[in-house]
Coordinates of N, CA, C and O in Angstrom, one line a residue:
M3 N -12.8 19.9 -23.8 CA -11.9 19.1 -23.6 C -12.7 18.0 -24.0 O -12.0 16.6 -24.4
T4 N -13.8 17.8 -24.3 CA -15.0 16.7 -24.6 C -15.2 16.7 -26.3 O -15.6 17.7 -26.7
S5 N -14.7 15.7 -26.8 CA -14.6 15.1 -28.0 C -15.9 14.4 -28.6 O -16.4 14.5 -29.3
K6 N -16.6 13.8 -28.0 CA -17.3 12.8 -27.7 C -18.5 12.8 -26.6 O -17.9 12.7 -25.5
T7 N -19.5 12.9 -27.4 CA -20.4 12.8 -26.3 C -21.7 11.7 -26.2 O -21.8 11.2 -27.5
F8 N -22.2 11.3 -25.3 CA -23.3 10.3 -25.3 C -24.3 11.3 -24.7 O -24.4 11.6 -23.6
D9 N -25.4 10.5 -25.0 CA -26.6 10.8 -24.5 C -27.0 10.0 -22.8 O -26.9 8.9 -22.7
K10 N -27.4 11.2 -21.8 CA -27.2 10.7 -20.6 C -28.6 9.3 -20.3 O -28.0 8.5 -19.5
K11 N -29.6 9.6 -21.0 CA -30.8 8.5 -21.1 C -29.8 7.1 -21.2 O -29.8 6.1 -20.9
E12 N -29.0 7.0 -22.5 CA -28.1 5.8 -23.0 C -27.1 5.2 -21.5 O -26.9 4.1 -21.7
L13 N -26.4 6.6 -21.2 CA -25.5 5.9 -19.7 C -26.1 5.6 -19.0 O -25.4 4.5 -18.3
K14 N -27.4 5.9 -18.7 CA -27.9 5.3 -17.5 C -28.4 3.7 -17.8 O -28.3 3.3 -16.8
Q15 N -28.5 3.6 -18.8 CA -28.7 2.1 -19.1 C -27.3 1.2 -19.4 O -27.5 0.1 -19.0
K16 N -26.4 1.7 -20.0 CA -25.2 1.0 -20.0 C -24.2 0.6 -18.7 O -23.3 0.0 -18.5
L17 N -24.5 2.0 -18.2 CA -23.5 1.8 -16.7 C -24.2 1.3 -15.7 O -25.6 1.4 -15.5
S18 N -22.9 0.9 -14.8 CA -23.9 1.1 -13.4 C -24.3 2.1 -12.4 O -23.7 3.1 -13.2
P19 N -25.1 1.8 -11.5 CA -25.5 3.6 -11.0 C -24.3 4.3 -10.4 O -24.3 5.3 -10.6
V20 N -23.4 3.5 -9.7 CA -21.9 3.7 -9.1 C -21.3 4.0 -10.3 O -20.7 5.5 -10.6
A21 N -21.0 3.8 -11.3 CA -20.3 4.3 -12.3 C -20.8 5.5 -13.0 O -20.1 6.3 -13.9
Y22 N -22.4 5.7 -13.1 CA -23.0 6.9 -14.3 C -22.5 7.9 -12.7 O -22.3 9.0 -13.3
Q23 N -22.9 7.7 -11.7 CA -22.5 8.7 -10.3 C -21.1 9.6 -10.6 O -20.8 10.4 -10.5
V24 N -20.4 8.4 -10.6 CA -18.8 9.0 -10.9 C -18.6 9.4 -11.7 O -17.9 11.0 -11.9
T25 N -18.9 9.0 -13.4 CA -18.4 9.6 -13.9 C -19.5 10.7 -14.8 O -18.8 11.7 -15.6
Q26 N -20.7 10.8 -14.4 CA -21.5 12.1 -15.2 C -21.5 12.8 -13.9 O -21.6 14.0 -14.5
E27 N -21.2 12.6 -12.5 CA -21.8 13.3 -11.9 C -20.3 14.0 -10.9 O -20.5 14.8 -9.9
E28 N -19.3 13.1 -11.3 CA -18.0 13.6 -10.3 C -18.2 13.0 -9.3 O -17.1 13.9 -8.1
G29 N -18.6 11.9 -9.0 CA -18.5 11.4 -7.6 C -17.5 10.8 -7.6 O -16.5 10.7 -8.3
T30 N -17.5 9.9 -5.9 CA -16.3 9.4 -5.7 C -17.0 8.3 -5.0 O -17.6 7.9 -4.4
E31 N -16.4 6.8 -5.6 CA -17.0 5.6 -5.1 C -16.1 5.6 -3.5 O -14.9 5.6 -3.4
R32 N -16.5 4.7 -2.6 CA -15.8 4.3 -1.3 C -14.9 3.8 -1.4 O -14.3 2.9 -2.5
A33 N -13.3 4.3 -1.1 CA -12.5 3.6 -0.9 C -12.7 1.9 -0.6 O -13.5 1.2 0.4
F34 N -11.6 1.4 -1.4 CA -11.5 -0.2 -1.0 C -13.0 -1.0 -1.5 O -13.1 -2.4 -1.1
S35 N -13.7 -0.2 -2.2 CA -15.2 -1.0 -2.7 C -14.9 -1.5 -4.0 O -15.8 -2.1 -4.8
G36 N -14.1 -1.1 -4.8 CA -14.2 -1.0 -6.1 C -13.7 -2.2 -6.6 O -12.9 -2.9 -6.2
E37 N -13.8 -3.1 -8.0 CA -13.5 -4.2 -8.6 C -11.9 -3.9 -8.8 O -11.2 -5.0 -8.6
L38 N -11.1 -3.1 -8.8 CA -9.7 -3.0 -10.0 C -8.8 -2.1 -8.9 O -7.4 -2.2 -9.0
W39 N -8.9 -1.8 -7.4 CA -8.5 -1.6 -6.2 C -7.3 -2.3 -6.1 O -6.1 -1.5 -6.0
D40 N -7.1 -3.6 -6.4 CA -6.5 -4.4 -5.5 C -6.1 -5.6 -7.2 O -5.5 -6.5 -6.8
N41 N -6.3 -5.0 -8.4 CA -6.1 -5.6 -9.7 C -4.6 -5.9 -9.7 O -3.5 -4.9 -9.9
K42 N -3.8 -6.9 -9.9 CA -2.7 -7.1 -10.1 C -2.4 -7.7 -11.3 O -1.1 -8.1 -12.3
A43 N -3.3 -7.9 -12.3 CA -3.0 -8.3 -13.8 C -2.6 -7.3 -14.6 O -2.8 -6.3 -14.5
E44 N -2.0 -7.7 -15.6 CA -1.6 -7.2 -16.4 C -2.4 -6.8 -17.7 O -3.6 -7.7 -18.1
G45 N -2.2 -5.4 -18.2 CA -3.1 -4.9 -19.2 C -4.2 -3.6 -18.8 O -3.1 -2.9 -18.6
S46 N -4.6 -2.9 -19.4 CA -5.3 -1.8 -19.9 C -6.4 -1.6 -18.9 O -7.2 -2.1 -19.3
Y47 N -6.1 -0.1 -18.3 CA -7.2 0.4 -17.8 C -8.1 0.8 -18.8 O -7.2 2.4 -19.1
N48 N -9.6 1.2 -19.1 CA -10.0 2.1 -20.3 C -11.2 2.6 -19.8 O -11.9 2.2 -18.5
C49 N -11.3 3.7 -20.4 CA -12.5 4.8 -19.8 C -13.8 3.8 -20.1 O -13.9 3.3 -21.1
V50 N -14.7 3.5 -19.0 CA -15.8 2.9 -18.8 C -16.7 3.5 -20.2 O -17.7 2.6 -20.6
V51 N -17.1 4.4 -20.3 CA -17.8 5.5 -21.0 C -17.5 5.2 -22.5 O -18.2 4.6 -23.1
C52 N -16.6 5.3 -23.1 CA -16.4 5.1 -24.5 C -14.9 4.3 -24.9 O -14.7 3.9 -25.7
G53 N -14.4 3.9 -23.7 CA -13.7 2.5 -24.1 C -11.5 3.5 -24.3 O -11.3 1.9 -24.8
T54 N -11.7 4.5 -24.2 CA -10.3 4.7 -24.8 C -9.2 4.2 -23.7 O -9.6 4.4 -22.1
P55 N -8.0 3.9 -24.0 CA -7.1 3.5 -22.9 C -6.6 4.4 -22.1 O -6.4 5.8 -22.6
L56 N -6.8 4.6 -20.9 CA -6.4 5.6 -20.0 C -5.2 5.2 -19.2 O -3.9 6.4 -19.1
F57 N -5.0 4.0 -18.8 CA -3.9 4.0 -17.7 C -3.5 2.2 -18.4 O -4.2 1.4 -18.6
S58 N -2.0 1.9 -17.9 CA -1.7 1.0 -18.3 C -1.2 0.0 -17.0 O -0.5 0.9 -15.7
S59 N -1.3 -0.9 -16.7 CA -0.5 -1.8 -15.2 C 0.5 -1.7 -15.1 O 1.0 -1.5 -13.8
E60 N 1.3 -1.3 -16.4 CA 2.8 -1.6 -15.9 C 3.3 -0.1 -15.4 O 4.1 0.2 -14.5
H61 N 1.9 1.2 -15.0 CA 2.1 2.3 -14.3 C 1.4 2.1 -12.9 O 0.6 3.3 -12.5
K62 N 0.8 1.4 -12.5 CA 0.1 1.0 -11.5 C 0.5 0.4 -9.6 O 1.8 -0.2 -10.5
Y63 N 0.4 0.9 -9.3 CA 1.4 1.0 -7.8 C -0.1 0.7 -6.7 O -1.3 1.4 -7.1
D64 N 0.6 0.1 -5.6 CA -0.6 0.0 -4.2 C -0.2 1.2 -3.8 O 1.1 1.1 -3.1
S65 N -1.1 2.0 -4.0 CA -1.0 3.6 -2.8 C -1.6 3.4 -1.4 O -1.4 4.2 -0.6
G66 N -1.8 2.1 -1.1 CA -2.4 1.8 0.2 C -4.3 2.7 0.0 O -4.4 2.6 1.5
T67 N -4.6 3.5 -0.5 CA -5.5 4.4 -0.7 C -6.7 3.6 -0.8 O -7.9 4.3 -0.4
G68 N -6.8 2.5 -1.3 CA -7.9 1.5 -1.7 C -8.5 2.2 -3.2 O -9.8 1.5 -3.4
W69 N -7.9 2.9 -3.6 CA -8.2 3.3 -5.7 C -6.9 2.7 -5.8 O -6.1 2.7 -6.1
P70 N -7.6 2.5 -7.0 CA -6.7 2.5 -8.5 C -5.5 3.5 -7.9 O -6.2 4.3 -8.9
S71 N -4.6 3.2 -8.6 CA -3.1 4.4 -8.6 C -2.4 3.8 -9.1 O -1.7 3.0 -9.7
F72 N -1.9 5.3 -10.5 CA -1.0 4.6 -11.1 C -0.1 6.1 -11.3 O -0.4 7.4 -10.7
W73 N 1.0 6.2 -11.7 CA 2.1 7.1 -11.7 C 2.0 7.9 -13.1 O 2.7 9.0 -12.8
Q74 N 0.9 7.7 -14.1 CA 1.3 8.1 -15.0 C 0.5 7.8 -15.8 O 0.1 6.3 -15.9
P75 N -0.4 8.1 -17.2 CA -1.3 7.7 -17.9 C -0.5 6.8 -18.9 O 0.2 7.0 -19.2
S76 N -1.4 6.0 -19.3 CA -1.2 5.8 -20.6 C -0.2 6.5 -21.9 O 0.9 6.2 -22.8
A77 N -1.2 8.1 -22.0 CA -0.6 9.1 -22.5 C -0.7 9.9 -22.3 O -1.9 10.0 -21.9
D78 N -0.1 10.9 -22.4 CA 0.2 12.3 -22.0 C -1.3 12.7 -22.2 O -2.2 13.4 -21.5
E79 N -2.0 12.8 -23.5 CA -3.0 13.1 -24.3 C -4.6 12.3 -24.2 O -5.8 12.4 -24.3
A80 N -4.1 11.5 -23.0 CA -5.3 10.4 -22.5 C -6.2 10.9 -21.9 O -7.7 10.7 -21.7
V81 N -5.6 11.6 -20.9 CA -6.4 12.4 -19.6 C -6.2 13.9 -20.0 O -5.4 14.2 -20.2
D82 N -7.7 14.7 -19.5 CA -7.2 15.9 -19.5 C -7.4 16.5 -17.8 O -7.8 15.2 -17.0
T83 N -6.9 17.6 -17.3 CA -7.1 17.8 -15.6 C -7.8 18.6 -15.5 O -7.9 20.1 -16.6
K84 N -8.1 19.2 -14.6 CA -9.1 20.7 -14.3 C -9.2 20.3 -12.8 O -9.0 20.1 -12.2
E85 N -9.1 22.0 -12.3 CA -9.1 22.0 -10.7 C -10.0 22.1 -10.2 O -11.5 22.4 -10.9
D86 N -10.3 21.6 -9.0 CA -11.4 21.2 -8.6 C -11.5 21.7 -7.0 O -10.4 21.5 -6.1
R87 N -12.1 22.7 -6.4 CA -12.4 23.4 -5.7 C -13.8 22.4 -4.9 O -14.2 23.4 -3.5
K88 N -13.9 21.8 -4.9 CA -14.8 21.3 -3.6 C -14.2 20.6 -2.3 O -13.4 20.5 -2.4
L89 N -15.1 20.3 -1.7 CA -14.8 19.7 -0.2 C -14.0 21.0 0.9 O -12.9 20.5 1.1
W90 N -13.9 22.3 -0.2 CA -13.2 22.9 0.8 C -11.7 23.0 0.6 O -10.9 23.2 1.6
M91 N -11.2 22.4 -0.5 CA -9.6 22.3 -1.0 C -9.5 22.2 -2.6 O -10.2 22.1 -3.1
R92 N -8.3 22.9 -2.6 CA -7.6 22.4 -4.2 C -7.5 21.1 -4.1 O -6.3 20.5 -3.7
R93 N -8.1 20.7 -5.3 CA -7.8 19.3 -6.1 C -7.3 19.3 -7.4 O -7.8 20.7 -8.2
T94 N -7.0 18.5 -8.2 CA -6.9 18.5 -9.4 C -7.7 17.4 -10.0 O -7.2 16.1 -9.9
E95 N -8.9 17.5 -10.4 CA -9.9 16.4 -11.2 C -8.8 15.9 -12.6 O -8.5 16.4 -13.3
V96 N -9.2 14.5 -12.4 CA -9.0 13.8 -13.9 C -10.1 13.5 -14.8 O -10.8 13.2 -14.1
H97 N -9.9 13.5 -15.8 CA -11.5 13.6 -16.9 C -10.8 12.8 -18.4 O -9.6 12.9 -18.6
C98 N -11.6 11.5 -18.6 CA -10.8 11.1 -20.2 C -10.7 11.9 -21.1 O -12.2 13.1 -21.3
A99 N -9.9 12.8 -22.2 CA -10.0 13.4 -22.7 C -10.6 12.8 -24.1 O -11.3 13.9 -24.8
T100 N -11.0 12.0 -24.1 CA -12.2 11.5 -25.2 C -13.6 12.2 -25.2 O -13.9 12.5 -26.0
C101 N -14.3 11.5 -24.0 CA -15.4 12.0 -23.4 C -15.7 12.6 -22.5 O -16.9 13.3 -22.3
G102 N -14.7 13.2 -21.7 CA -14.8 14.2 -20.6 C -15.6 13.0 -19.2 O -15.3 13.8 -18.1
A103 N -15.6 11.9 -19.2 CA -16.0 11.2 -18.4 C -15.0 11.2 -16.9 O -13.7 11.5 -17.2
H104 N -15.4 11.7 -15.9 CA -14.9 11.7 -14.9 C -14.3 10.5 -14.3 O -14.7 9.6 -14.5
Q105 N -12.4 10.5 -13.9 CA -12.2 9.6 -13.6 C -11.4 9.5 -12.1 O -12.0 8.5 -11.5
G106 N -11.1 10.3 -11.9 CA -10.3 10.6 -9.7 C -10.2 11.9 -10.1 O -10.3 13.3 -10.7
H107 N -8.7 11.7 -9.1 CA -7.8 12.9 -9.0 C -6.4 12.6 -9.0 O -6.1 11.4 -9.1
V108 N -5.6 13.5 -9.3 CA -4.2 13.6 -9.4 C -3.6 14.4 -8.3 O -3.8 15.5 -8.1
F109 N -2.7 13.5 -7.5 CA -2.0 14.3 -6.4 C -0.5 14.6 -6.7 O 0.1 12.9 -7.5
P110 N 0.4 15.6 -6.0 CA 1.8 15.4 -5.8 C 2.1 14.6 -5.0 O 3.6 15.0 -4.6
D111 N 1.9 13.2 -4.4 CA 2.6 12.6 -3.8 C 2.9 10.9 -3.7 O 2.9 9.8 -3.1
G112 N 3.2 10.7 -5.3 CA 3.1 9.2 -5.8 C 4.9 9.3 -6.2 O 5.5 10.1 -5.6
P113 N 5.1 7.9 -6.7 CA 6.4 7.5 -6.6 C 7.2 8.5 -7.9 O 6.8 8.7 -8.5
Q114 N 8.3 8.1 -7.7 CA 9.2 8.4 -9.2 C 8.8 7.7 -10.3 O 8.7 6.3 -9.7
P115 N 9.0 7.7 -11.1 CA 9.5 9.0 -11.8 C 8.9 10.1 -11.9 O 9.5 11.0 -12.0
T116 N 8.0 10.0 -12.1 CA 6.5 11.3 -12.3 C 6.5 12.0 -10.8 O 6.4 13.2 -10.7
G117 N 6.8 11.2 -9.4 CA 6.1 11.9 -8.4 C 4.6 11.9 -8.2 O 4.4 12.6 -7.6
L118 N 3.8 11.2 -9.0 CA 2.5 11.9 -9.2 C 1.8 10.2 -8.8 O 2.2 9.3 -8.8
R119 N 0.5 10.8 -8.2 CA -1.0 9.7 -7.8 C -1.7 10.1 -8.2 O -3.1 10.8 -8.1
Y120 N -2.3 9.1 -9.7 CA -3.8 9.6 -10.3 C -4.4 8.1 -9.5 O -4.1 7.0 -9.4
C121 N -5.1 9.1 -8.9 CA -6.0 8.1 -7.8 C -7.1 8.4 -8.4 O -8.1 9.2 -8.2
I122 N -7.8 6.7 -9.1 CA -8.7 6.7 -10.4 C -9.8 6.0 -9.6 O -9.8 4.7 -9.0
N123 N -11.1 6.1 -9.7 CA -12.3 5.5 -9.5 C -12.6 3.9 -10.3 O -12.5 3.7 -11.5
S124 N -12.3 2.5 -9.7 CA -13.1 1.6 -10.2 C -13.7 1.5 -11.0 O -14.0 1.2 -12.2
A125 N -14.9 2.3 -10.3 CA -16.7 2.5 -11.3 C -16.1 3.1 -12.8 O -17.0 3.0 -13.5
S126 N -14.7 4.0 -13.0 CA -14.9 5.1 -14.1 C -14.0 4.2 -15.4 O -14.0 4.8 -16.4
L127 N -13.4 2.9 -14.8 CA -12.5 2.3 -15.7 C -12.9 0.6 -16.0 O -13.9 -0.2 -15.3
S128 N -12.8 0.1 -17.2 CA -12.9 -1.0 -17.3 C -11.6 -1.7 -17.9 O -10.9 -1.0 -18.0
F129 N -11.2 -3.2 -17.5 CA -10.0 -3.8 -17.4 C -9.7 -4.7 -18.8 O -10.6 -5.1 -18.9
E130 N -9.0 -4.4 -19.6 CA -8.3 -5.2 -20.7 C -7.6 -6.3 -20.7 O -6.1 -5.1 -20.7
P131 N -7.5 -7.4 -20.0 CA -6.3 -7.9 -19.8 C -5.4 -7.9 -21.3 O -5.7 -8.0 -22.4
K132 N -4.0 -8.2 -20.9 CA -3.1 -8.3 -22.0 C -3.1 -9.5 -22.5 O -3.3 -10.4 -22.2
K133 N -3.2 -9.5 -24.1 CA -3.4 -10.6 -24.8 C -2.1 -10.8 -25.2 O -1.0 -10.2 -25.1
D134 N -1.9 -12.6 -25.0 CA -0.4 -13.5 -24.7 C -0.2 -13.1 -26.5 O -0.6 -13.5 -27.1

């Protein structure tokens, strides 16, 4: 899954404590606490660790959950998934395909056309506004 790796010490200096905990320790930020959950600007949502574009504002929607939600990634190869059996349930984790940073989870309760809800932590993303 991971093709680009980063030194943990470097990442602790580069990332905020919550971004480190989310991306490197598969944590989850509190709902409605992240900077991007309610962002309505046009642009690209990129991996906070390596900068890879992961999601587009064109695919973002308000799921009411308090996390940025998307019905598909920017490109199928942008993210990888794996089964998560923590918390006594089965979920599907989403990771950046370039560096392996944990992003959030994907659920089968999203809107059409995919029916998917990529529920992503704001702390795992950086936002790049669309250039005119």
